[in-house]
């Protein structure tokens, strides 16, 4: 949240400034492939902390892109990593509530006394949801004006990549 009031006034907590990554960084994953969303977010955080467009480009889905388009994307990635980072958030798909219709199709033909209520089957555990995008929350160089970039997600050959 961006405001001219203090964090305590709006019920917020001030975040400590993230220090840039210096020297050799231990990776959580094998180089070149983010096998899960956590690895992708880790790699993106590391790129932003180091203001390293090349590292962010390492998790970008370049497949099928022409050379001139790639240069434009690279310039955009460089501009994005230079801005102060606030947060990187996975964007989850909207939940679709199942339609439950307890009314019988033909209520005139049901006999509550003749057919005892069937026991309800236990609900299946919810399927884990996969994010559909990654939202990068930042501020402009002035540290006040918010900036938001949304990257789509692409799974390709078992690896997660950002796109768009």
PDB file of C-alpha atoms in Angstrom:
ATOM      1  CA  UNK A   1       0.000   0.000   0.000  1.00  0.00           C
ATOM      2  CA  UNK A   2       1.289   3.463  -0.848  1.00  0.00           C
ATOM      3  CA  UNK A   3       0.253   6.428   1.278  1.00  0.00           C
ATOM      4  CA  UNK A   4       1.556   9.659   2.761  1.00  0.00           C
ATOM      5  CA  UNK A   5       0.650   8.442   6.262  1.00  0.00           C
ATOM      6  CA  UNK A   6       2.777   6.379   8.614  1.00  0.00           C
ATOM      7  CA  UNK A   7       2.552   2.591   8.602  1.00  0.00           C
ATOM      8  CA  UNK A   8       1.073   2.462  12.120  1.00  0.00           C
ATOM      9  CA  UNK A   9      -1.727   4.839  11.127  1.00  0.00           C
ATOM     10  CA  UNK A  10      -3.018   2.464   8.441  1.00  0.00           C
ATOM     11  CA  UNK A  11      -2.299  -0.790  10.273  1.00  0.00           C
ATOM     12  CA  UNK A  12       0.781  -1.618   8.189  1.00  0.00           C
ATOM     13  CA  UNK A  13       4.285  -2.758   9.021  1.00  0.00           C
ATOM     14  CA  UNK A  14       7.321  -1.139   7.480  1.00  0.00           C
ATOM     15  CA  UNK A  15       9.428  -3.562   5.453  1.00  0.00           C
ATOM     16  CA  UNK A  16      13.163  -3.522   5.836  1.00  0.00           C
ATOM     17  CA  UNK A  17      15.050  -2.503   2.731  1.00  0.00           C
ATOM     18  CA  UNK A  18      16.322  -5.500   0.814  1.00  0.00           C
ATOM     19  CA  UNK A  19      20.075  -5.467   0.473  1.00  0.00           C
ATOM     20  CA  UNK A  20      21.596  -6.165  -2.935  1.00  0.00           C
ATOM     21  CA  UNK A  21      23.077  -9.590  -3.463  1.00  0.00           C
ATOM     22  CA  UNK A  22      26.862  -9.482  -3.420  1.00  0.00           C
ATOM     23  CA  UNK A  23      29.268 -12.192  -4.503  1.00  0.00           C
ATOM     24  CA  UNK A  24      28.455 -15.801  -5.206  1.00  0.00           C
ATOM     25  CA  UNK A  25      24.796 -16.620  -4.556  1.00  0.00           C
ATOM     26  CA  UNK A  26      23.819 -20.141  -3.587  1.00  0.00           C
ATOM     27  CA  UNK A  27      20.973 -21.314  -5.804  1.00  0.00           C
ATOM     28  CA  UNK A  28      18.091 -23.414  -4.536  1.00  0.00           C
ATOM     29  CA  UNK A  29      17.685 -25.115  -7.886  1.00  0.00           C
ATOM     30  CA  UNK A  30      19.565 -26.504 -10.807  1.00  0.00           C
ATOM     31  CA  UNK A  31      20.669 -23.751 -13.199  1.00  0.00           C
ATOM     32  CA  UNK A  32      18.495 -23.077 -16.208  1.00  0.00           C
ATOM     33  CA  UNK A  33      15.186 -24.523 -15.089  1.00  0.00           C
ATOM     34  CA  UNK A  34      12.710 -23.471 -12.419  1.00  0.00           C
ATOM     35  CA  UNK A  35      10.945 -26.772 -11.699  1.00  0.00           C
ATOM     36  CA  UNK A  36       8.348 -25.087  -9.493  1.00  0.00           C
ATOM     37  CA  UNK A  37       6.891 -21.645  -8.829  1.00  0.00           C
ATOM     38  CA  UNK A  38       8.953 -21.168  -5.654  1.00  0.00           C
ATOM     39  CA  UNK A  39      12.180 -21.615  -7.614  1.00  0.00           C
ATOM     40  CA  UNK A  40      10.963 -19.143 -10.230  1.00  0.00           C
ATOM     41  CA  UNK A  41      10.100 -16.546  -7.559  1.00  0.00           C
ATOM     42  CA  UNK A  42      13.475 -17.099  -5.878  1.00  0.00           C
ATOM     43  CA  UNK A  43      15.281 -16.487  -9.157  1.00  0.00           C
ATOM     44  CA  UNK A  44      13.210 -13.366  -9.842  1.00  0.00           C
ATOM     45  CA  UNK A  45      13.860 -11.987  -6.336  1.00  0.00           C
ATOM     46  CA  UNK A  46      17.570 -12.574  -6.774  1.00  0.00           C
ATOM     47  CA  UNK A  47      17.548 -10.773 -10.140  1.00  0.00           C
ATOM     48  CA  UNK A  48      15.713  -7.777  -8.687  1.00  0.00           C
ATOM     49  CA  UNK A  49      17.952  -7.638  -5.614  1.00  0.00           C
ATOM     50  CA  UNK A  50      21.033  -7.523  -7.837  1.00  0.00           C
ATOM     51  CA  UNK A  51      19.382  -5.214 -10.437  1.00  0.00           C
ATOM     52  CA  UNK A  52      20.479  -7.856 -12.953  1.00  0.00           C
ATOM     53  CA  UNK A  53      18.439  -7.894 -16.169  1.00  0.00           C
ATOM     54  CA  UNK A  54      20.448 -10.850 -17.486  1.00  0.00           C
ATOM     55  CA  UNK A  55      19.447 -12.961 -14.505  1.00  0.00           C
ATOM     56  CA  UNK A  56      15.793 -12.031 -14.994  1.00  0.00           C
ATOM     57  CA  UNK A  57      16.195 -12.854 -18.691  1.00  0.00           C
ATOM     58  CA  UNK A  58      17.324 -16.313 -17.585  1.00  0.00           C
ATOM     59  CA  UNK A  59      13.759 -17.122 -16.507  1.00  0.00           C
ATOM     60  CA  UNK A  60      12.063 -15.427 -19.475  1.00  0.00           C
ATOM     61  CA  UNK A  61      10.363 -17.601 -22.111  1.00  0.00           C
ATOM     62  CA  UNK A  62      12.182 -16.585 -25.308  1.00  0.00           C
ATOM     63  CA  UNK A  63      10.930 -19.421 -27.524  1.00  0.00           C
ATOM     64  CA  UNK A  64       9.809 -18.264 -30.969  1.00  0.00           C
ATOM     65  CA  UNK A  65      10.827 -14.630 -30.475  1.00  0.00           C
ATOM     66  CA  UNK A  66      12.508 -12.661 -33.263  1.00  0.00           C
ATOM     67  CA  UNK A  67      15.781 -10.843 -32.678  1.00  0.00           C
ATOM     68  CA  UNK A  68      14.305  -7.326 -32.761  1.00  0.00           C
ATOM     69  CA  UNK A  69      11.520  -8.300 -30.372  1.00  0.00           C
ATOM     70  CA  UNK A  70      14.084  -9.903 -28.057  1.00  0.00           C
ATOM     71  CA  UNK A  71      16.080  -6.653 -27.929  1.00  0.00           C
ATOM     72  CA  UNK A  72      12.909  -4.738 -27.002  1.00  0.00           C
ATOM     73  CA  UNK A  73      12.056  -7.263 -24.268  1.00  0.00           C
ATOM     74  CA  UNK A  74      15.589  -7.086 -22.899  1.00  0.00           C
ATOM     75  CA  UNK A  75      15.401  -3.280 -22.671  1.00  0.00           C
ATOM     76  CA  UNK A  76      12.079  -3.608 -20.862  1.00  0.00           C
ATOM     77  CA  UNK A  77      13.498  -6.176 -18.405  1.00  0.00           C
ATOM     78  CA  UNK A  78      16.460  -3.902 -17.707  1.00  0.00           C
ATOM     79  CA  UNK A  79      14.157  -0.954 -16.952  1.00  0.00           C
ATOM     80  CA  UNK A  80      12.025  -3.134 -14.667  1.00  0.00           C
ATOM     81  CA  UNK A  81      14.917  -4.494 -12.545  1.00  0.00           C
ATOM     82  CA  UNK A  82      16.288  -0.978 -11.985  1.00  0.00           C
ATOM     83  CA  UNK A  83      13.151   0.179 -10.125  1.00  0.00           C
ATOM     84  CA  UNK A  84      12.844  -0.378  -6.345  1.00  0.00           C
ATOM     85  CA  UNK A  85      11.123  -3.684  -5.602  1.00  0.00           C
ATOM     86  CA  UNK A  86       8.229  -3.877  -3.149  1.00  0.00           C
ATOM     87  CA  UNK A  87       7.050  -7.468  -3.683  1.00  0.00           C
ATOM     88  CA  UNK A  88       6.657 -10.300  -6.170  1.00  0.00           C
ATOM     89  CA  UNK A  89       3.281 -12.016  -5.869  1.00  0.00           C
ATOM     90  CA  UNK A  90       1.850 -15.060  -7.661  1.00  0.00           C
ATOM     91  CA  UNK A  91      -1.541 -14.320  -9.236  1.00  0.00           C
ATOM     92  CA  UNK A  92      -3.983 -17.145  -8.590  1.00  0.00           C
ATOM     93  CA  UNK A  93      -6.929 -17.972 -10.855  1.00  0.00           C
ATOM     94  CA  UNK A  94     -10.394 -17.068  -9.695  1.00  0.00           C
ATOM     95  CA  UNK A  95     -12.159 -19.824  -7.802  1.00  0.00           C
ATOM     96  CA  UNK A  96     -15.273 -21.107  -9.481  1.00  0.00           C
ATOM     97  CA  UNK A  97     -17.832 -22.107  -6.898  1.00  0.00           C
ATOM     98  CA  UNK A  98     -19.543 -25.378  -7.762  1.00  0.00           C
ATOM     99  CA  UNK A  99     -23.255 -25.115  -8.448  1.00  0.00           C
ATOM    100  CA  UNK A 100     -25.205 -27.122  -5.903  1.00  0.00           C
ATOM    101  CA  UNK A 101     -28.851 -27.824  -6.617  1.00  0.00           C
ATOM    102  CA  UNK A 102     -30.470 -29.851  -3.854  1.00  0.00           C
ATOM    103  CA  UNK A 103     -33.967 -29.604  -5.333  1.00  0.00           C
ATOM    104  CA  UNK A 104     -35.145 -32.787  -7.046  1.00  0.00           C
ATOM    105  CA  UNK A 105     -35.861 -32.544 -10.758  1.00  0.00           C
ATOM    106  CA  UNK A 106     -39.517 -33.522 -10.322  1.00  0.00           C
ATOM    107  CA  UNK A 107     -40.592 -32.707  -6.761  1.00  0.00           C
ATOM    108  CA  UNK A 108     -44.122 -34.046  -7.362  1.00  0.00           C
ATOM    109  CA  UNK A 109     -42.724 -37.545  -7.882  1.00  0.00           C
ATOM    110  CA  UNK A 110     -40.549 -37.758  -4.771  1.00  0.00           C
ATOM    111  CA  UNK A 111     -41.654 -39.508  -1.663  1.00  0.00           C
ATOM    112  CA  UNK A 112     -39.568 -38.486   1.331  1.00  0.00           C
ATOM    113  CA  UNK A 113     -40.942 -41.374   3.402  1.00  0.00           C
ATOM    114  CA  UNK A 114     -40.238 -44.011   0.742  1.00  0.00           C
ATOM    115  CA  UNK A 115     -36.639 -43.013   0.046  1.00  0.00           C
ATOM    116  CA  UNK A 116     -34.451 -42.366   3.059  1.00  0.00           C
ATOM    117  CA  UNK A 117     -31.895 -39.609   2.651  1.00  0.00           C
ATOM    118  CA  UNK A 118     -28.693 -40.906   1.171  1.00  0.00           C
ATOM    119  CA  UNK A 119     -25.581 -40.204   3.207  1.00  0.00           C
ATOM    120  CA  UNK A 120     -23.493 -37.424   1.713  1.00  0.00           C
ATOM    121  CA  UNK A 121     -20.201 -38.457   0.205  1.00  0.00           C
ATOM    122  CA  UNK A 122     -17.169 -36.809   1.787  1.00  0.00           C
ATOM    123  CA  UNK A 123     -15.987 -33.797  -0.144  1.00  0.00           C
ATOM    124  CA  UNK A 124     -12.907 -34.346  -2.248  1.00  0.00           C
ATOM    125  CA  UNK A 125      -9.873 -32.408  -1.070  1.00  0.00           C
ATOM    126  CA  UNK A 126      -9.393 -29.198  -3.041  1.00  0.00           C
ATOM    127  CA  UNK A 127      -6.998 -29.434  -5.946  1.00  0.00           C
ATOM    128  CA  UNK A 128      -3.901 -27.314  -5.455  1.00  0.00           C
ATOM    129  CA  UNK A 129      -4.235 -24.206  -7.558  1.00  0.00           C
ATOM    130  CA  UNK A 130      -1.457 -23.107  -9.873  1.00  0.00           C
ATOM    131  CA  UNK A 131      -0.765 -19.401 -10.395  1.00  0.00           C
ATOM    132  CA  UNK A 132      -1.587 -17.969 -13.811  1.00  0.00           C
ATOM    133  CA  UNK A 133       0.771 -14.983 -13.579  1.00  0.00           C
ATOM    134  CA  UNK A 134       3.344 -13.207 -11.431  1.00  0.00           C
ATOM    135  CA  UNK A 135       2.765  -9.593 -10.357  1.00  0.00           C
ATOM    136  CA  UNK A 136       5.803  -7.430  -9.620  1.00  0.00           C
ATOM    137  CA  UNK A 137       4.979  -4.546  -7.276  1.00  0.00           C
ATOM    138  CA  UNK A 138       7.492  -1.686  -7.400  1.00  0.00           C
ATOM    139  CA  UNK A 139       7.812   2.046  -7.009  1.00  0.00           C
ATOM    140  CA  UNK A 140       9.154   4.516  -9.513  1.00  0.00           C
ATOM    141  CA  UNK A 141      12.568   6.033  -8.826  1.00  0.00           C
ATOM    142  CA  UNK A 142      10.938   8.685  -6.622  1.00  0.00           C
ATOM    143  CA  UNK A 143      10.015   5.892  -4.175  1.00  0.00           C
ATOM    144  CA  UNK A 144       6.380   7.025  -4.030  1.00  0.00           C
ATOM    145  CA  UNK A 145       4.613   6.387  -7.329  1.00  0.00           C
ATOM    146  CA  UNK A 146       3.531   2.745  -7.569  1.00  0.00           C
ATOM    147  CA  UNK A 147       4.414   0.622 -10.565  1.00  0.00           C
ATOM    148  CA  UNK A 148       3.019  -2.813 -11.359  1.00  0.00           C
ATOM    149  CA  UNK A 149       4.178  -5.322 -13.962  1.00  0.00           C
ATOM    150  CA  UNK A 150       2.365  -8.585 -14.607  1.00  0.00           C
ATOM    151  CA  UNK A 151       4.193 -11.444 -16.294  1.00  0.00           C
ATOM    152  CA  UNK A 152       2.291 -14.434 -17.606  1.00  0.00           C
ATOM    153  CA  UNK A 153       3.520 -17.910 -16.691  1.00  0.00           C
ATOM    154  CA  UNK A 154       4.479 -20.601 -19.165  1.00  0.00           C
ATOM    155  CA  UNK A 155       5.358 -24.191 -18.369  1.00  0.00           C
ATOM    156  CA  UNK A 156       7.622 -25.554 -21.087  1.00  0.00           C
ATOM    157  CA  UNK A 157       9.536 -28.860 -20.970  1.00  0.00           C
ATOM    158  CA  UNK A 158       8.858 -29.165 -17.238  1.00  0.00           C
ATOM    159  CA  UNK A 159      10.191 -25.692 -16.376  1.00  0.00           C
ATOM    160  CA  UNK A 160       8.354 -22.512 -15.360  1.00  0.00           C
ATOM    161  CA  UNK A 161       9.074 -19.292 -17.282  1.00  0.00           C
ATOM    162  CA  UNK A 162       7.755 -15.733 -17.275  1.00  0.00           C
ATOM    163  CA  UNK A 163       6.424 -14.171 -20.462  1.00  0.00           C
ATOM    164  CA  UNK A 164       4.726 -11.058 -21.757  1.00  0.00           C
TER     165      UNK A 164
END
